[in-house]
Short mmCIF file of C-alpha atoms and ligand atoms in Angstrom, two decimals:
data_model
loop_
_atom_site.label_atom_id
_atom_site.label_comp_id
_atom_site.label_asym_id
_atom_site.label_seq_id
_atom_site.Cartn_x
_atom_site.Cartn_y
_atom_site.Cartn_z
CA MET G 1 5.65 -105.01 310.98
CA ASN G 2 7.97 -107.00 313.08
CA PRO G 3 11.63 -106.10 312.72
CA VAL G 4 13.07 -109.55 312.19
CA ASN G 5 10.85 -110.18 309.19
CA PRO G 6 12.10 -107.80 306.52
CA PRO G 7 10.20 -108.09 303.22
CA ASN G 8 13.16 -109.73 301.51
CA SER G 9 14.67 -112.15 303.95
CA ALA G 10 17.38 -113.09 301.48
CA ASP G 11 19.23 -110.03 300.22
CA VAL G 12 21.52 -111.76 297.75
CA GLY G 13 21.88 -114.98 295.81
CA PRO G 14 19.36 -116.97 293.79
CA ALA G 15 16.86 -116.74 296.66
CA ALA G 16 17.04 -112.92 296.74
CA GLY G 17 13.60 -111.50 297.32
CA ARG G 18 12.10 -114.89 298.10
CA ASP G 19 9.76 -114.62 301.04
CA THR G 20 11.04 -117.05 303.64
CA GLY G 21 8.41 -115.93 306.16
CA LEU G 22 5.82 -118.37 307.34
CA SER G 23 2.59 -116.89 306.04
CA ALA G 24 1.05 -114.81 303.30
CA ARG G 25 0.61 -111.99 305.80
CA ARG G 26 4.34 -112.04 306.47
CA ARG G 27 4.00 -112.93 310.09
CA PRO G 28 6.98 -111.92 312.15
CA ILE G 29 9.92 -114.26 312.50
CA ILE G 30 9.92 -114.51 316.29
CA GLU G 31 12.43 -115.73 318.83
CA PRO G 32 11.68 -119.50 318.80
CA PHE G 33 11.94 -119.78 322.59
CA LYS G 34 10.39 -118.38 325.73
CA ILE G 35 12.40 -117.18 328.67
CA LYS G 36 12.70 -119.32 331.81
CA VAL G 37 15.60 -117.61 333.55
CA VAL G 38 16.55 -113.96 333.26
CA GLU G 39 19.81 -112.18 333.87
CA PRO G 40 19.15 -108.53 334.73
CA ILE G 41 21.23 -105.96 332.90
CA LYS G 42 22.04 -102.64 334.50
CA LEU G 43 20.87 -99.37 333.01
CA THR G 44 23.42 -96.61 333.52
CA THR G 45 23.38 -92.88 332.87
CA ARG G 46 25.54 -91.25 330.24
CA GLU G 47 27.44 -89.55 333.05
CA GLU G 48 28.20 -92.91 334.70
CA ARG G 49 29.31 -94.39 331.38
CA VAL G 50 31.66 -91.51 330.72
CA ALA G 51 33.22 -92.10 334.14
CA HIS G 52 33.50 -95.89 333.59
CA LEU G 53 35.09 -95.39 330.20
CA LYS G 54 37.58 -92.85 331.48
CA LYS G 55 38.56 -95.20 334.30
CA ALA G 56 39.04 -97.98 331.72
CA GLY G 57 41.50 -95.80 329.80
CA TYR G 58 38.88 -95.61 327.00
CA ASN G 59 39.53 -99.31 326.32
CA ALA G 60 36.30 -101.37 326.11
CA PHE G 61 38.22 -104.55 327.06
CA LYS G 62 38.86 -102.96 330.46
CA LEU G 63 35.23 -102.19 331.24
CA ARG G 64 33.47 -104.34 333.81
CA ALA G 65 30.88 -106.46 332.00
CA GLU G 66 28.27 -105.39 334.54
CA ASP G 67 28.64 -101.78 333.37
CA VAL G 68 27.76 -102.82 329.79
CA LEU G 69 24.13 -102.93 328.69
CA ILE G 70 24.36 -104.72 325.32
CA ASP G 71 27.60 -106.69 325.14
CA LEU G 72 28.65 -107.38 321.56
CA LEU G 73 32.33 -107.98 322.21
CA THR G 74 32.05 -111.56 320.94
CA ASP G 75 29.66 -114.38 320.05
CA SER G 76 32.11 -116.88 321.55
CA GLY G 77 31.07 -118.73 324.70
CA THR G 78 28.27 -116.20 325.24
CA SER G 79 25.30 -118.31 324.07
CA ALA G 80 22.27 -118.81 326.28
CA MET G 81 21.82 -122.50 327.06
CA SER G 82 18.42 -124.15 326.71
CA ALA G 83 16.40 -125.98 329.36
CA ASP G 84 17.46 -129.25 327.69
CA GLN G 85 21.11 -128.28 327.89
CA TRP G 86 20.82 -127.45 331.60
CA ALA G 87 19.00 -130.72 332.18
CA ALA G 88 21.85 -132.51 330.40
CA VAL G 89 24.35 -130.68 332.62
CA MET G 90 22.73 -132.34 335.64
CA ARG G 91 23.15 -135.71 333.93
CA GLY G 92 26.89 -135.13 333.47
CA ASP G 93 28.85 -138.29 334.25
CA GLU G 94 32.20 -137.26 335.70
CA ALA G 95 33.91 -140.65 335.41
CA TYR G 96 37.56 -140.14 334.40
CA ALA G 97 37.47 -142.69 331.59
CA GLY G 98 34.65 -143.84 329.35
CA SER G 99 31.87 -141.77 330.93
CA LYS G 100 28.31 -141.91 329.63
CA SER G 101 28.63 -138.22 328.79
CA TRP G 102 31.58 -138.94 326.53
CA TYR G 103 29.64 -141.54 324.55
CA ARG G 104 26.71 -139.15 324.17
CA PHE G 105 29.07 -136.40 322.96
CA GLU G 106 30.90 -138.72 320.56
CA SER G 107 27.65 -139.99 319.11
CA ALA G 108 26.26 -136.44 318.61
CA VAL G 109 29.46 -135.32 316.86
CA LYS G 110 29.69 -138.41 314.66
CA GLY G 111 26.01 -138.14 313.78
CA ILE G 112 26.44 -134.63 312.38
CA PHE G 113 30.06 -134.44 311.27
CA GLY G 114 30.53 -138.05 310.21
CA PHE G 115 34.28 -138.33 310.90
CA ARG G 116 35.75 -141.58 312.25
CA HIS G 117 37.72 -140.12 315.16
CA VAL G 118 36.60 -137.41 317.59
CA ILE G 119 39.06 -135.83 320.00
CA PRO G 120 37.51 -133.52 322.64
CA THR G 121 39.35 -130.32 323.64
CA HIS G 122 38.64 -127.46 326.03
CA GLN G 123 38.14 -125.03 323.14
CA GLY G 124 38.89 -124.54 319.45
CA ARG G 125 42.47 -123.35 319.74
CA ALA G 126 43.47 -126.48 321.67
CA ALA G 127 42.22 -128.56 318.72
CA GLU G 128 44.26 -126.32 316.42
CA ARG G 129 47.40 -126.64 318.50
CA ILE G 130 47.18 -130.44 318.54
CA LEU G 131 46.45 -130.64 314.81
CA PHE G 132 49.18 -128.25 313.67
CA THR G 133 51.92 -129.48 316.01
CA THR G 134 51.20 -132.97 314.64
CA VAL G 135 51.21 -132.15 310.90
CA CYS G 136 53.24 -128.93 310.44
CA ARG G 137 57.01 -128.54 310.17
CA PRO G 138 59.16 -125.46 309.45
CA GLY G 139 59.01 -124.73 305.71
CA HIS G 140 55.38 -125.90 305.45
CA VAL G 141 52.62 -123.69 304.07
CA VAL G 142 48.94 -123.89 305.16
CA PRO G 143 46.39 -122.20 302.89
CA SER G 144 42.85 -121.16 303.86
CA ASN G 145 40.13 -118.77 302.70
CA THR G 146 41.14 -116.71 305.76
CA HIS G 147 42.75 -118.12 308.88
CA PHE G 148 41.20 -117.11 312.18
CA ASP G 149 43.78 -115.37 314.41
CA THR G 150 44.33 -118.34 316.78
CA THR G 151 44.57 -120.67 313.77
CA ARG G 152 47.25 -118.51 312.17
CA ALA G 153 49.10 -118.22 315.51
CA ASN G 154 49.11 -122.00 316.02
CA ILE G 155 50.35 -122.65 312.47
CA GLU G 156 53.12 -120.10 312.97
CA ALA G 157 53.97 -121.52 316.40
CA ALA G 158 54.56 -124.88 314.64
CA GLY G 159 57.05 -123.09 312.33
CA ALA G 160 54.81 -123.13 309.23
CA GLU G 161 53.42 -120.27 307.16
CA ALA G 162 49.68 -119.45 307.13
CA VAL G 163 48.42 -118.13 303.77
CA ASP G 164 45.02 -116.46 303.18
CA LEU G 165 43.48 -116.93 299.71
CA PRO G 166 40.06 -115.21 299.81
CA ILE G 167 38.22 -114.37 296.60
CA PRO G 168 38.82 -110.70 295.63
CA GLU G 169 35.19 -109.75 296.46
CA GLY G 170 35.88 -110.84 300.04
CA LEU G 171 38.15 -107.85 300.54
CA VAL G 172 35.79 -105.09 299.39
CA PRO G 173 33.50 -104.01 302.30
CA ALA G 174 30.67 -102.53 300.20
CA GLN G 175 30.57 -105.29 297.58
CA MET G 176 27.61 -107.70 297.60
CA HIS G 177 28.33 -111.38 297.00
CA PRO G 178 26.31 -114.37 298.21
CA PHE G 179 29.40 -116.35 299.22
CA LYS G 180 31.95 -113.75 300.13
CA GLY G 181 33.77 -116.30 302.30
CA ASN G 182 34.86 -118.45 299.33
CA LEU G 183 38.46 -119.42 298.74
CA ASP G 184 40.04 -118.40 295.43
CA VAL G 185 40.59 -121.82 293.85
CA GLY G 186 42.83 -120.41 291.08
CA ARG G 187 45.16 -118.93 293.69
CA LEU G 188 45.18 -122.25 295.59
CA GLU G 189 46.29 -124.09 292.43
CA ALA G 190 48.95 -121.45 291.79
CA LEU G 191 50.21 -121.80 295.38
CA ILE G 192 50.45 -125.59 295.05
CA GLU G 193 52.32 -125.15 291.78
CA GLU G 194 54.68 -122.63 293.35
CA VAL G 195 55.60 -124.34 296.64
CA GLY G 196 54.84 -128.00 295.80
CA ALA G 197 52.15 -130.19 297.35
CA GLU G 198 54.73 -131.88 299.61
CA ARG G 199 55.16 -128.61 301.52
CA ILE G 200 51.42 -128.26 302.12
CA PRO G 201 50.52 -130.65 304.98
CA ILE G 202 46.91 -129.49 305.16
CA CYS G 203 44.47 -127.02 303.58
CA MET G 204 41.80 -125.30 305.71
CA LEU G 205 38.49 -123.66 304.91
CA THR G 206 36.87 -121.53 307.63
CA VAL G 207 33.05 -121.83 307.62
CA THR G 208 31.71 -119.28 307.94
CA ASN G 209 34.67 -117.07 307.16
CA ASN G 210 35.04 -114.82 310.19
CA THR G 211 36.18 -111.90 308.04
CA GLY G 212 33.36 -109.46 307.50
CA GLY G 213 31.20 -110.98 310.23
CA GLY G 214 30.86 -114.59 309.14
CA GLN G 215 30.64 -114.61 305.36
CA PRO G 216 29.51 -118.02 304.06
CA VAL G 217 31.35 -120.45 301.81
CA SER G 218 29.30 -122.17 299.10
CA MET G 219 28.99 -125.94 298.76
CA ALA G 220 30.43 -125.58 295.24
CA ASN G 221 33.52 -123.89 296.70
CA ILE G 222 33.92 -126.52 299.45
CA ARG G 223 33.66 -129.20 296.76
CA ALA G 224 36.11 -127.46 294.42
CA VAL G 225 38.71 -126.94 297.16
CA GLY G 226 38.28 -130.57 298.24
CA GLU G 227 38.85 -131.78 294.68
CA VAL G 228 42.02 -129.74 294.21
CA CYS G 229 43.34 -131.05 297.54
CA ARG G 230 42.51 -134.66 296.69
CA LYS G 231 44.21 -134.38 293.32
CA HIS G 232 47.41 -133.35 295.08
CA GLY G 233 47.08 -135.66 298.10
CA ILE G 234 46.64 -132.72 300.52
CA PRO G 235 44.37 -133.38 303.55
CA PHE G 236 41.45 -130.94 303.56
CA TYR G 237 39.96 -129.67 306.85
CA LEU G 238 37.10 -127.39 307.75
CA ASP G 239 37.40 -124.90 310.61
CA ALA G 240 33.79 -125.67 311.51
CA CYS G 241 33.05 -123.10 314.27
CA ARG G 242 29.94 -121.71 312.52
CA PHE G 243 29.00 -124.73 310.40
CA ALA G 244 25.25 -124.44 311.04
CA GLU G 245 25.09 -120.77 310.03
CA ASN G 246 27.07 -121.65 306.89
CA ALA G 247 24.74 -124.54 306.05
CA PHE G 248 21.73 -122.25 306.48
CA PHE G 249 23.20 -119.69 304.05
CA ILE G 250 23.74 -122.51 301.53
CA LYS G 251 20.09 -123.49 301.89
CA GLU G 252 19.03 -119.89 301.38
CA ARG G 253 21.38 -118.83 298.60
CA GLU G 254 22.73 -121.81 296.64
CA GLU G 255 20.85 -123.39 293.76
CA GLY G 256 19.43 -126.80 294.60
CA TYR G 257 19.49 -126.58 298.41
CA ALA G 258 16.29 -124.67 299.23
CA ASP G 259 14.36 -127.81 300.12
CA ARG G 260 17.11 -129.76 301.83
CA PRO G 261 17.22 -129.99 305.65
CA VAL G 262 20.10 -127.94 307.12
CA ARG G 263 21.36 -131.02 308.93
CA GLU G 264 21.75 -132.83 305.59
CA ILE G 265 23.51 -129.83 304.09
CA ALA G 266 25.93 -129.82 307.04
CA ARG G 267 26.51 -133.55 306.54
CA GLU G 268 27.30 -132.94 302.88
CA MET G 269 29.79 -130.17 303.75
CA PHE G 270 31.71 -132.50 306.06
CA SER G 271 31.55 -135.44 303.65
CA LEU G 272 33.78 -133.36 301.33
CA ALA G 273 36.51 -132.96 303.99
CA ASP G 274 39.02 -135.22 305.75
CA GLY G 275 38.56 -133.67 309.18
CA CYS G 276 37.69 -130.53 311.11
CA THR G 277 38.50 -128.34 314.07
CA MET G 278 35.62 -126.96 316.10
CA SER G 279 35.01 -124.42 318.84
CA ALA G 280 31.78 -125.43 320.61
CA LYS G 281 31.69 -121.86 321.98
CA LYS G 282 30.13 -120.78 318.67
CA ASP G 283 27.74 -123.19 316.93
CA GLY G 284 27.97 -125.68 319.82
CA LEU G 285 25.69 -123.29 321.76
CA ALA G 286 27.90 -123.99 324.78
CA ASN G 287 29.97 -121.74 327.01
CA ILE G 288 33.16 -123.80 326.65
CA GLY G 289 34.48 -126.75 324.64
CA GLY G 290 35.64 -127.90 321.24
CA PHE G 291 36.98 -130.88 319.33
CA LEU G 292 39.18 -132.16 316.57
CA ALA G 293 37.91 -134.80 314.13
CA THR G 294 39.60 -136.84 311.44
CA ASN G 295 39.26 -139.92 309.26
CA ASP G 296 43.00 -140.69 309.52
CA ASP G 297 43.58 -143.56 312.00
CA ALA G 298 47.34 -143.08 312.42
CA LEU G 299 47.02 -139.32 312.82
CA ALA G 300 44.26 -139.72 315.41
CA ARG G 301 46.54 -141.94 317.54
CA GLN G 302 49.31 -139.33 317.46
CA GLU G 303 46.85 -136.59 318.32
CA GLU G 304 45.46 -138.55 321.25
CA ASN G 305 48.94 -138.95 322.67
CA LEU G 306 49.45 -135.20 322.53
CA LEU G 307 45.98 -134.67 324.02
CA ILE G 308 46.86 -136.81 327.05
CA LEU G 309 50.00 -134.72 327.57
CA THR G 310 48.25 -131.35 327.74
CA GLU G 311 44.45 -131.59 327.72
CA GLY G 312 43.42 -134.83 329.37
CA PHE G 313 42.34 -138.40 328.74
CA PRO G 314 40.76 -138.93 325.27
CA THR G 315 37.25 -139.40 326.69
CA TYR G 316 37.10 -135.93 328.25
CA GLY G 317 39.96 -133.83 326.80
CA GLY G 318 39.97 -131.03 329.36
CA LEU G 319 36.18 -130.83 329.68
CA ALA G 320 33.90 -131.88 332.51
CA GLY G 321 31.31 -134.56 331.72
CA ARG G 322 28.63 -131.88 332.11
CA ASP G 323 30.31 -129.75 329.41
CA LEU G 324 30.29 -132.70 327.00
CA GLU G 325 26.56 -133.09 327.66
CA ALA G 326 25.79 -129.41 327.03
CA ILE G 327 27.67 -129.54 323.72
CA ALA G 328 25.99 -132.79 322.61
CA VAL G 329 22.58 -131.14 323.04
CA GLY G 330 23.74 -127.76 321.64
CA LEU G 331 25.01 -129.31 318.39
CA GLU G 332 21.54 -130.70 317.74
CA GLU G 333 19.68 -127.52 318.71
CA VAL G 334 21.87 -125.29 316.54
CA LEU G 335 20.60 -127.16 313.46
CA HIS G 336 16.93 -126.45 314.19
CA GLU G 337 15.69 -124.47 311.22
CA ASP G 338 13.43 -122.17 313.24
CA TYR G 339 16.42 -121.24 315.38
CA LEU G 340 18.62 -120.55 312.32
CA THR G 341 15.84 -118.60 310.58
CA TYR G 342 15.55 -116.33 313.63
CA ARG G 343 19.33 -116.11 314.11
CA ILE G 344 20.19 -115.05 310.58
CA ALA G 345 17.11 -112.81 310.29
CA SER G 346 17.98 -110.85 313.40
CA VAL G 347 21.57 -110.18 312.27
CA ARG G 348 20.23 -109.26 308.82
CA TRP G 349 17.63 -106.98 310.39
CA LEU G 350 20.35 -105.10 312.26
CA GLY G 351 22.38 -104.73 309.06
CA ARG G 352 19.39 -103.64 307.00
CA HIS G 353 18.31 -100.92 309.41
CA LEU G 354 21.79 -99.52 309.78
CA THR G 355 22.12 -99.50 305.98
CA GLU G 356 18.77 -97.75 305.55
CA GLY G 357 19.91 -95.13 308.06
CA GLY G 358 22.97 -94.50 305.87
CA VAL G 359 25.49 -96.19 308.18
CA PRO G 360 28.36 -97.78 306.21
CA ILE G 361 28.74 -101.50 307.05
CA VAL G 362 30.45 -104.50 305.50
CA GLN G 363 27.92 -105.90 303.01
CA PRO G 364 26.07 -108.15 303.12
CA PRO G 365 25.78 -108.79 306.88
CA GLY G 366 27.25 -112.18 307.78
CA GLY G 367 25.96 -114.86 310.12
CA HIS G 368 27.12 -113.72 313.54
CA ALA G 369 28.05 -110.05 313.35
CA VAL G 370 27.66 -106.71 311.65
CA TYR G 371 30.80 -104.73 310.97
CA LEU G 372 30.66 -100.94 310.96
CA ASP G 373 33.07 -99.36 308.49
CA ALA G 374 34.64 -96.79 310.83
CA ALA G 375 36.79 -95.25 308.08
CA ALA G 376 33.64 -94.35 306.11
CA PHE G 377 31.66 -93.50 309.28
CA LEU G 378 34.28 -90.98 310.43
CA PRO G 379 36.06 -89.97 307.19
CA HIS G 380 37.46 -86.86 308.86
CA VAL G 381 39.40 -88.95 311.41
CA PRO G 382 42.68 -90.23 309.90
CA PRO G 383 43.58 -93.92 310.53
CA LEU G 384 46.38 -93.02 312.92
CA GLN G 385 43.82 -91.17 315.05
CA LEU G 386 42.03 -94.50 315.49
CA PRO G 387 38.50 -93.95 314.08
CA GLY G 388 37.39 -97.45 315.14
CA GLN G 389 38.50 -96.78 318.68
CA ALA G 390 36.54 -93.50 318.67
CA LEU G 391 33.43 -95.30 317.45
CA VAL G 392 33.70 -98.01 320.12
CA ALA G 393 34.01 -95.31 322.81
CA GLU G 394 31.05 -93.33 321.44
CA LEU G 395 28.78 -96.41 321.20
CA TYR G 396 29.46 -97.15 324.83
CA VAL G 397 28.86 -93.59 326.00
CA GLU G 398 25.74 -93.25 323.84
CA GLY G 399 23.96 -96.41 324.93
CA GLY G 400 26.13 -98.82 326.94
CA VAL G 401 26.87 -100.90 323.84
CA ARG G 402 30.23 -102.69 323.72
CA GLY G 403 31.69 -103.51 320.30
CA VAL G 404 35.27 -104.26 319.36
CA GLU G 405 37.71 -102.32 317.20
CA ILE G 406 39.20 -104.31 314.34
CA GLY G 407 41.48 -101.77 312.78
CA THR G 408 44.67 -99.92 313.58
CA VAL G 409 44.50 -100.55 317.34
CA MET G 410 44.35 -104.32 316.72
CA PHE G 411 46.38 -104.67 313.53
CA GLY G 412 48.44 -101.50 313.16
CA HIS G 413 52.14 -101.87 313.90
CA ARG G 414 55.39 -99.99 314.03
CA ASP G 415 57.58 -100.17 310.94
CA PRO G 416 60.73 -101.93 312.19
CA GLU G 417 62.97 -99.61 310.13
CA THR G 418 61.41 -96.18 310.46
CA GLY G 419 59.71 -96.79 313.83
CA GLU G 420 56.62 -95.16 312.38
CA GLU G 421 53.11 -96.46 313.00
CA VAL G 422 51.61 -98.27 309.98
CA PRO G 423 47.77 -98.29 309.96
CA SER G 424 45.59 -101.34 309.31
CA ARG G 425 44.15 -101.90 305.83
CA MET G 426 40.59 -101.47 307.15
CA GLU G 427 39.08 -99.64 310.12
CA LEU G 428 36.15 -101.72 311.35
CA VAL G 429 34.05 -102.08 314.49
CA ARG G 430 32.51 -105.50 315.00
CA LEU G 431 29.13 -105.91 316.66
CA ALA G 432 29.02 -109.68 317.33
CA ILE G 433 25.63 -111.05 318.31
CA PRO G 434 25.57 -113.68 321.09
CA ARG G 435 23.24 -116.61 320.34
CA ARG G 436 19.73 -116.60 321.87
CA VAL G 437 20.71 -113.80 324.26
CA TYR G 438 19.22 -110.51 323.09
CA THR G 439 15.61 -109.97 322.08
CA GLU G 440 14.29 -108.07 319.13
CA SER G 441 13.60 -104.93 321.15
CA GLN G 442 17.19 -104.96 322.35
CA ILE G 443 18.36 -105.17 318.73
CA ASP G 444 16.06 -102.22 317.96
CA TYR G 445 17.61 -100.29 320.83
CA LEU G 446 21.04 -101.09 319.37
CA VAL G 447 19.99 -99.74 315.95
CA ASP G 448 18.88 -96.49 317.62
CA VAL G 449 22.14 -96.13 319.52
CA VAL G 450 24.20 -96.53 316.34
CA LEU G 451 21.95 -94.10 314.43
CA ASP G 452 22.24 -91.52 317.23
CA VAL G 453 26.02 -91.70 317.04
CA TRP G 454 25.76 -91.52 313.22
CA ASP G 455 23.68 -88.31 313.47
CA ARG G 456 26.39 -86.52 315.43
CA ARG G 457 29.38 -88.07 313.66
CA GLU G 458 30.83 -84.72 312.60
CA GLY G 459 31.45 -83.78 316.20
CA ILE G 460 33.42 -86.97 316.86
CA GLY G 461 37.21 -86.80 316.70
CA GLY G 462 40.18 -89.09 317.06
CA PHE G 463 42.02 -90.85 319.87
CA ARG G 464 45.65 -91.41 320.75
CA PHE G 465 47.48 -94.12 322.67
CA VAL G 466 48.79 -93.10 326.08
CA GLU G 467 50.04 -96.59 326.96
CA GLN G 468 50.54 -99.75 324.90
CA ALA G 469 52.12 -103.18 325.30
CA PRO G 470 54.58 -104.47 322.66
CA VAL G 471 52.25 -107.34 321.61
CA LEU G 472 48.45 -107.75 321.52
CA ARG G 473 48.19 -104.13 322.61
CA HIS G 474 44.44 -103.87 322.01
CA PHE G 475 43.68 -105.84 325.18
CA THR G 476 45.49 -103.57 327.61
CA ALA G 477 46.24 -100.21 325.92
CA ARG G 478 45.07 -96.94 327.41
CA PHE G 479 43.82 -94.08 325.23
CA GLU G 480 42.85 -90.44 325.35
CA PRO G 481 40.34 -88.56 323.15
CA LEU G 482 41.76 -85.76 320.98
CA TYR G 483 38.42 -83.93 321.13
CA GLU G 484 35.79 -82.98 323.64
CA MET G 485 33.45 -85.99 324.00
CA LYS G 486 29.77 -85.17 324.36
CA THR G 487 28.87 -85.79 328.01
C1 PLP Z 501 36.68 -118.85 317.88
C2 PLP Z 501 37.33 -119.42 316.70
C3 PLP Z 501 38.42 -120.29 316.80
C4 PLP Z 501 39.10 -120.61 318.12
O1 PLP Z 501 38.24 -121.17 319.04
P1 PLP Z 501 38.35 -120.87 320.62
O2 PLP Z 501 37.28 -121.72 321.20
O3 PLP Z 501 38.15 -119.41 320.83
O4 PLP Z 501 39.71 -121.30 321.06
C5 PLP Z 501 38.93 -120.82 315.63
N1 PLP Z 501 38.41 -120.51 314.43
C6 PLP Z 501 37.36 -119.66 314.29
C7 PLP Z 501 36.81 -119.36 312.93
C8 PLP Z 501 36.79 -119.09 315.42
O5 PLP Z 501 35.76 -118.25 315.27
#
């Protein structure tokens, strides 16, 4: 049987167990594309990988991409573009103002998202910076299910406080829940009561919620958060980076949506909000780009003035005409149901096979990534010996796979009083799956690599820092293994 067509395509929710395959014989869910251009990847020996890793100070961020076989560092800006997107690139109109490409982009965004004003930006964080510097002041509080790191940083840079209000299930790695990305509406109401609606300039909801690999938010939750916000006069925005994946999960798991087109579901999600921020590097299927959208006329004018100052004229916003074209086409393609069926099935397939092999992961797998639970994978390695870091190093040595540590290396810190290192709450390794890039056999290879590391987990030890920067240390730190790595 083909890997991407597990018997139960939906693991949780009302559709659990429902066969979403195409035929009675459970035909495989296949990649809904054929390959026109290939990018060779370089096979390396274990010996070579050990040498590359050592040279990189055991930090995967410092590896050369060409020395990586399966690169799962991020799903951002790493999508493969389609023939139609490349054709659109050639059509790019590079006029400074009012280009044809701008009008095509604006019409694609309005057609799906439905907001009155669209402001193009070079990527998601630029949209965030413009939004938050316009609406936030010191003393303000901005709630969300969970803020993405650049979102939080831009809110804090504007002097406001970013508050995460996930449902309790969202914080328990092994717990199954169909909409683990939901915001805890009771806690939102309590927060409004406590600080006062006048100090909350905006409320965000990240769809899908990045935490745990893209956990979806239900339509009921989007509606409930929107209603609370409206009651208190608080503008409600979606961080829409993975809106199509979220809409597909709603179709699969939420009562009443099974027969609705994903595009309509997406439209309904946005109809409940006052605006959105978007990174087209995710569900725009593009390599760069983003936008900010709103229904507020006065706010849009202020935002455009800021845009002109730092990004560019409002009909290109820091993007080339050809980028606007690629995004306009990508936003349509990402809503194709055969694409989404394949996309979600392949991430689910990876999660299922790791789970069946006994590997502890964050459950259920989300839309764009599988998270390995490094603390449970290597229980004999204490957090301060960086189990996630050890796992990243071993995955690279074992099979040329590059994941990213999301644990004490990224989020640990020194206690300002004692000077002692405080570990992160969780030790995870994220395997983010680029869109339309890797085939099923490459995902199978990945499963084998992880299982091979799992089989010899007892011989894997910890790591220590030998060099670290005072901020964002994970990008540049150098490490050293505290054990003999298998070579
Ligand atoms: C990637 C991302 C952003 C920021 O977008 P960039 O294009 O990387 O600047 C914001 N929110 C979420 C949820 C993201 O995944």
